[in-house]
């Protein structure tokens, strides 16, 4: 069994992580970009170790969060994190497949916020990690982005918001999949390490039943003149900067 440790997310909440099931800066950025409104019903698809639901609880007051994850070991870790933080009344971890979202009794058409940090690589591209857990997290071996878009559309109420983050080369395909599922891209933000580097990530919001028309936010820079940029420090908030989470 892999060694586990507690990673602090805020002054009040921590998450259990391991080498196979952990989170990274992209997770922190998506959690901040997708912060729910007070009282909303929320879902995190492919929750992994459960970091995003816990960050939401630290920063907002959602009514209920469903955290769906296909990997049994990650589910068990997420459940223990929820129990450790005394959030069992707010966060429900569901062991299940995004492609079979209708099987699990989640209230369809009632969610205000749905988020997903999906696998970044199309299956068959890039180098596959020998670890099954990391392969599922990084490559579309368990589901495709179009499956994620359909699952989000199934859950969201009219006007509900879906949030994701992906590599820039996937932007066009992601927008097509979202539109085909009835989710209209409404807000886009690119993330760069520093001004002289190209974007390595985009954050995207799409609304169920939204009208055509999208805003593009200013670029988010990770680094400033002295380490993390001022905005990154605000996004990280109480998360311990000098510990930083490992890569996806």
Short mmCIF file of C-alpha atoms in Angstrom, two decimals:
data_model
loop_
_atom_site.label_atom_id
_atom_site.label_comp_id
_atom_site.label_asym_id
_atom_site.label_seq_id
_atom_site.Cartn_x
_atom_site.Cartn_y
_atom_site.Cartn_z
CA UNK A 1 0.00 0.00 0.00
CA UNK A 2 1.30 3.44 -0.92
CA UNK A 3 2.31 5.90 1.75
CA UNK A 4 -0.29 8.58 2.40
CA UNK A 5 -0.06 12.03 3.93
CA UNK A 6 -2.30 14.92 4.84
CA UNK A 7 -1.96 17.94 2.56
CA UNK A 8 -3.36 21.20 4.00
CA UNK A 9 -5.85 23.03 1.78
CA UNK A 10 -6.81 25.78 4.21
CA UNK A 11 -6.65 26.61 7.88
CA UNK A 12 -9.58 24.24 8.50
CA UNK A 13 -9.37 21.49 5.88
CA UNK A 14 -6.79 18.98 4.67
CA UNK A 15 -6.90 16.20 2.09
CA UNK A 16 -5.33 12.74 2.13
CA UNK A 17 -2.99 12.23 -0.84
CA UNK A 18 -0.61 9.55 -2.14
CA UNK A 19 1.82 9.26 -5.03
CA UNK A 20 -0.94 7.88 -7.28
CA UNK A 21 -3.82 10.04 -6.06
CA UNK A 22 -2.89 13.65 -5.56
CA UNK A 23 -3.60 17.12 -6.92
CA UNK A 24 -1.65 19.94 -8.49
CA UNK A 25 -1.74 23.65 -9.32
CA UNK A 26 -4.30 23.03 -12.07
CA UNK A 27 -6.65 21.63 -9.42
CA UNK A 28 -6.28 24.74 -7.28
CA UNK A 29 -6.91 26.99 -10.28
CA UNK A 30 -10.02 25.08 -11.36
CA UNK A 31 -11.41 25.04 -7.82
CA UNK A 32 -11.03 28.82 -7.60
CA UNK A 33 -12.41 29.42 -11.12
CA UNK A 34 -15.46 27.27 -10.37
CA UNK A 35 -16.27 28.48 -6.84
CA UNK A 36 -19.96 27.66 -6.28
CA UNK A 37 -22.62 30.10 -5.20
CA UNK A 38 -23.99 29.80 -1.69
CA UNK A 39 -26.60 27.09 -1.35
CA UNK A 40 -25.91 25.46 -4.72
CA UNK A 41 -26.07 21.76 -5.49
CA UNK A 42 -22.65 20.87 -6.96
CA UNK A 43 -20.77 17.98 -8.52
CA UNK A 44 -17.10 17.25 -9.17
CA UNK A 45 -16.70 14.63 -11.90
CA UNK A 46 -13.55 12.54 -11.60
CA UNK A 47 -12.78 13.94 -8.15
CA UNK A 48 -9.62 11.89 -7.56
CA UNK A 49 -8.52 12.41 -3.97
CA UNK A 50 -11.36 14.89 -3.44
CA UNK A 51 -9.42 18.16 -3.31
CA UNK A 52 -11.90 20.29 -5.27
CA UNK A 53 -14.95 19.57 -3.06
CA UNK A 54 -12.89 20.34 0.04
CA UNK A 55 -11.60 23.61 -1.44
CA UNK A 56 -15.20 24.54 -2.32
CA UNK A 57 -16.21 23.92 1.29
CA UNK A 58 -13.37 26.09 2.51
CA UNK A 59 -14.27 29.02 0.21
CA UNK A 60 -18.05 28.83 -0.24
CA UNK A 61 -21.18 27.39 1.33
CA UNK A 62 -22.59 24.89 -1.15
CA UNK A 63 -25.71 22.99 -0.14
CA UNK A 64 -24.43 19.59 -1.22
CA UNK A 65 -21.51 18.28 -3.28
CA UNK A 66 -21.46 14.96 -5.11
CA UNK A 67 -17.91 13.79 -5.86
CA UNK A 68 -17.84 11.08 -8.54
CA UNK A 69 -14.75 8.92 -9.05
CA UNK A 70 -14.22 5.67 -10.97
CA UNK A 71 -11.10 4.48 -9.11
CA UNK A 72 -12.00 2.61 -5.95
CA UNK A 73 -8.77 3.46 -4.09
CA UNK A 74 -9.17 7.18 -4.80
CA UNK A 75 -12.81 6.96 -3.65
CA UNK A 76 -11.76 5.41 -0.35
CA UNK A 77 -9.19 8.16 0.21
CA UNK A 78 -11.70 10.90 -0.65
CA UNK A 79 -14.26 9.41 1.76
CA UNK A 80 -11.69 9.33 4.57
CA UNK A 81 -10.79 12.96 3.85
CA UNK A 82 -14.46 13.95 4.01
CA UNK A 83 -14.85 12.14 7.34
CA UNK A 84 -11.61 13.61 8.70
CA UNK A 85 -12.86 17.12 7.94
CA UNK A 86 -16.34 16.37 9.37
CA UNK A 87 -18.02 17.15 6.05
CA UNK A 88 -20.08 13.98 5.60
CA UNK A 89 -23.31 15.98 5.64
CA UNK A 90 -22.11 18.19 2.79
CA UNK A 91 -19.91 16.00 0.57
CA UNK A 92 -21.02 12.61 -0.76
CA UNK A 93 -18.36 10.55 -2.56
CA UNK A 94 -19.81 8.28 -5.26
CA UNK A 95 -17.85 5.37 -6.73
CA UNK A 96 -18.96 5.39 -10.34
CA UNK A 97 -18.34 5.88 -14.04
CA UNK A 98 -19.01 9.26 -15.68
CA UNK A 99 -20.29 7.40 -18.76
CA UNK A 100 -23.01 5.83 -16.61
CA UNK A 101 -23.99 8.96 -14.67
CA UNK A 102 -27.70 8.11 -14.79
CA UNK A 103 -27.17 4.95 -12.70
CA UNK A 104 -26.25 6.65 -9.45
CA UNK A 105 -29.40 8.54 -8.53
CA UNK A 106 -27.92 12.05 -8.69
CA UNK A 107 -30.77 14.58 -9.12
CA UNK A 108 -30.75 15.30 -12.85
CA UNK A 109 -31.35 18.86 -13.96
CA UNK A 110 -30.88 20.34 -10.49
CA UNK A 111 -27.17 21.17 -10.22
CA UNK A 112 -25.95 24.77 -10.28
CA UNK A 113 -22.23 23.97 -10.58
CA UNK A 114 -20.44 20.99 -12.12
CA UNK A 115 -16.65 20.85 -12.50
CA UNK A 116 -14.19 18.40 -14.01
CA UNK A 117 -10.42 18.33 -14.26
CA UNK A 118 -10.39 15.82 -17.14
CA UNK A 119 -7.60 13.68 -18.57
CA UNK A 120 -5.49 15.97 -20.76
CA UNK A 121 -4.33 13.40 -23.33
CA UNK A 122 -6.44 11.61 -25.92
CA UNK A 123 -5.96 7.86 -25.55
CA UNK A 124 -3.25 6.67 -27.92
CA UNK A 125 -1.23 9.90 -27.73
CA UNK A 126 1.74 10.74 -25.53
CA UNK A 127 3.59 8.36 -23.24
CA UNK A 128 1.37 6.21 -21.02
CA UNK A 129 2.34 6.08 -17.35
CA UNK A 130 2.94 2.53 -16.08
CA UNK A 131 0.78 3.35 -13.05
CA UNK A 132 -2.86 2.51 -13.81
CA UNK A 133 -4.09 5.28 -11.49
CA UNK A 134 -1.98 7.96 -13.18
CA UNK A 135 -2.83 6.61 -16.64
CA UNK A 136 -6.57 7.02 -15.94
CA UNK A 137 -5.96 10.55 -14.61
CA UNK A 138 -3.88 11.67 -17.60
CA UNK A 139 -5.27 9.77 -20.61
CA UNK A 140 -8.83 9.26 -21.82
CA UNK A 141 -8.84 5.54 -21.05
CA UNK A 142 -11.99 5.59 -18.87
CA UNK A 143 -13.99 8.31 -20.66
CA UNK A 144 -13.73 10.95 -23.37
CA UNK A 145 -14.38 14.64 -22.98
CA UNK A 146 -17.63 14.33 -24.92
CA UNK A 147 -18.80 11.84 -22.26
CA UNK A 148 -17.96 14.39 -19.56
CA UNK A 149 -19.89 17.11 -21.40
CA UNK A 150 -22.95 14.86 -21.72
CA UNK A 151 -22.79 13.92 -18.03
CA UNK A 152 -22.53 17.57 -17.00
CA UNK A 153 -25.49 18.50 -19.23
CA UNK A 154 -27.52 15.71 -17.64
CA UNK A 155 -26.89 17.09 -14.16
CA UNK A 156 -27.12 20.85 -14.73
CA UNK A 157 -30.28 22.91 -14.39
CA UNK A 158 -31.05 25.48 -17.09
CA UNK A 159 -28.45 28.22 -16.66
CA UNK A 160 -26.24 25.93 -14.55
CA UNK A 161 -22.49 26.26 -15.05
CA UNK A 162 -19.90 23.67 -16.08
CA UNK A 163 -16.20 24.33 -15.48
CA UNK A 164 -13.13 22.52 -16.78
CA UNK A 165 -9.41 23.01 -17.43
CA UNK A 166 -7.39 21.50 -20.27
CA UNK A 167 -4.32 22.01 -22.42
CA UNK A 168 -4.71 24.70 -25.14
CA UNK A 169 -4.43 22.19 -28.00
CA UNK A 170 -7.75 20.68 -26.84
CA UNK A 171 -9.69 23.97 -26.86
CA UNK A 172 -11.44 23.67 -30.23
CA UNK A 173 -12.53 20.08 -29.66
CA UNK A 174 -13.69 20.85 -26.12
CA UNK A 175 -15.90 23.70 -27.30
CA UNK A 176 -17.45 21.51 -30.00
CA UNK A 177 -18.18 18.72 -27.49
CA UNK A 178 -19.74 21.20 -25.08
CA UNK A 179 -21.98 22.75 -27.73
CA UNK A 180 -23.04 19.32 -28.95
CA UNK A 181 -24.11 18.51 -25.38
CA UNK A 182 -26.14 21.73 -25.04
CA UNK A 183 -23.53 23.61 -23.02
CA UNK A 184 -22.61 27.02 -24.42
CA UNK A 185 -19.02 28.25 -23.79
CA UNK A 186 -19.35 31.54 -21.91
CA UNK A 187 -16.04 32.37 -20.23
CA UNK A 188 -12.45 31.53 -21.11
CA UNK A 189 -9.17 32.24 -19.37
CA UNK A 190 -5.66 31.22 -20.39
CA UNK A 191 -2.93 30.47 -17.85
CA UNK A 192 0.77 31.21 -18.48
CA UNK A 193 3.79 30.54 -16.32
CA UNK A 194 5.19 34.01 -17.14
CA UNK A 195 4.61 36.69 -19.82
CA UNK A 196 7.25 35.39 -22.24
CA UNK A 197 5.85 31.83 -22.27
CA UNK A 198 2.83 30.49 -24.21
CA UNK A 199 -0.28 29.39 -22.29
CA UNK A 200 -0.08 25.88 -20.85
CA UNK A 201 -3.68 25.69 -19.64
CA UNK A 202 -7.13 27.13 -20.24
CA UNK A 203 -10.01 27.47 -17.79
CA UNK A 204 -13.45 27.31 -19.39
CA UNK A 205 -17.02 27.90 -18.22
CA UNK A 206 -20.02 26.69 -20.25
CA UNK A 207 -23.67 27.24 -19.32
CA UNK A 208 -26.53 24.85 -19.97
CA UNK A 209 -28.90 26.53 -22.40
CA UNK A 210 -26.76 29.67 -22.58
CA UNK A 211 -26.93 32.12 -25.47
CA UNK A 212 -24.00 32.39 -27.89
CA UNK A 213 -21.32 34.84 -26.79
CA UNK A 214 -18.19 34.34 -24.73
CA UNK A 215 -15.96 36.63 -22.68
CA UNK A 216 -12.20 36.12 -22.51
CA UNK A 217 -10.65 37.06 -19.17
CA UNK A 218 -7.14 38.53 -18.85
CA UNK A 219 -4.34 35.96 -18.83
CA UNK A 220 -3.54 34.49 -15.42
CA UNK A 221 0.22 34.52 -14.77
CA UNK A 222 1.62 31.98 -12.31
CA UNK A 223 4.87 33.84 -11.66
CA UNK A 224 5.51 37.46 -10.76
CA UNK A 225 8.72 39.40 -10.27
CA UNK A 226 9.37 37.72 -6.91
CA UNK A 227 7.97 34.19 -7.12
CA UNK A 228 4.22 33.68 -7.29
CA UNK A 229 2.19 36.49 -8.82
CA UNK A 230 -0.06 38.51 -6.56
CA UNK A 231 -3.17 36.90 -8.06
CA UNK A 232 -1.74 33.41 -7.55
CA UNK A 233 -1.09 34.21 -3.91
CA UNK A 234 -4.73 35.27 -3.59
CA UNK A 235 -5.92 32.08 -5.31
CA UNK A 236 -3.79 29.88 -3.12
CA UNK A 237 -5.09 31.72 -0.08
CA UNK A 238 -4.46 29.71 3.05
CA UNK A 239 -3.00 26.76 1.16
CA UNK A 240 0.61 26.33 2.23
CA UNK A 241 2.62 27.86 -0.64
CA UNK A 242 5.93 26.26 0.24
CA UNK A 243 4.47 22.74 0.17
CA UNK A 244 2.93 22.98 -3.36
CA UNK A 245 1.08 19.92 -4.69
CA UNK A 246 2.69 17.41 -7.01
CA UNK A 247 1.96 17.14 -10.72
CA UNK A 248 -1.08 15.45 -12.23
#
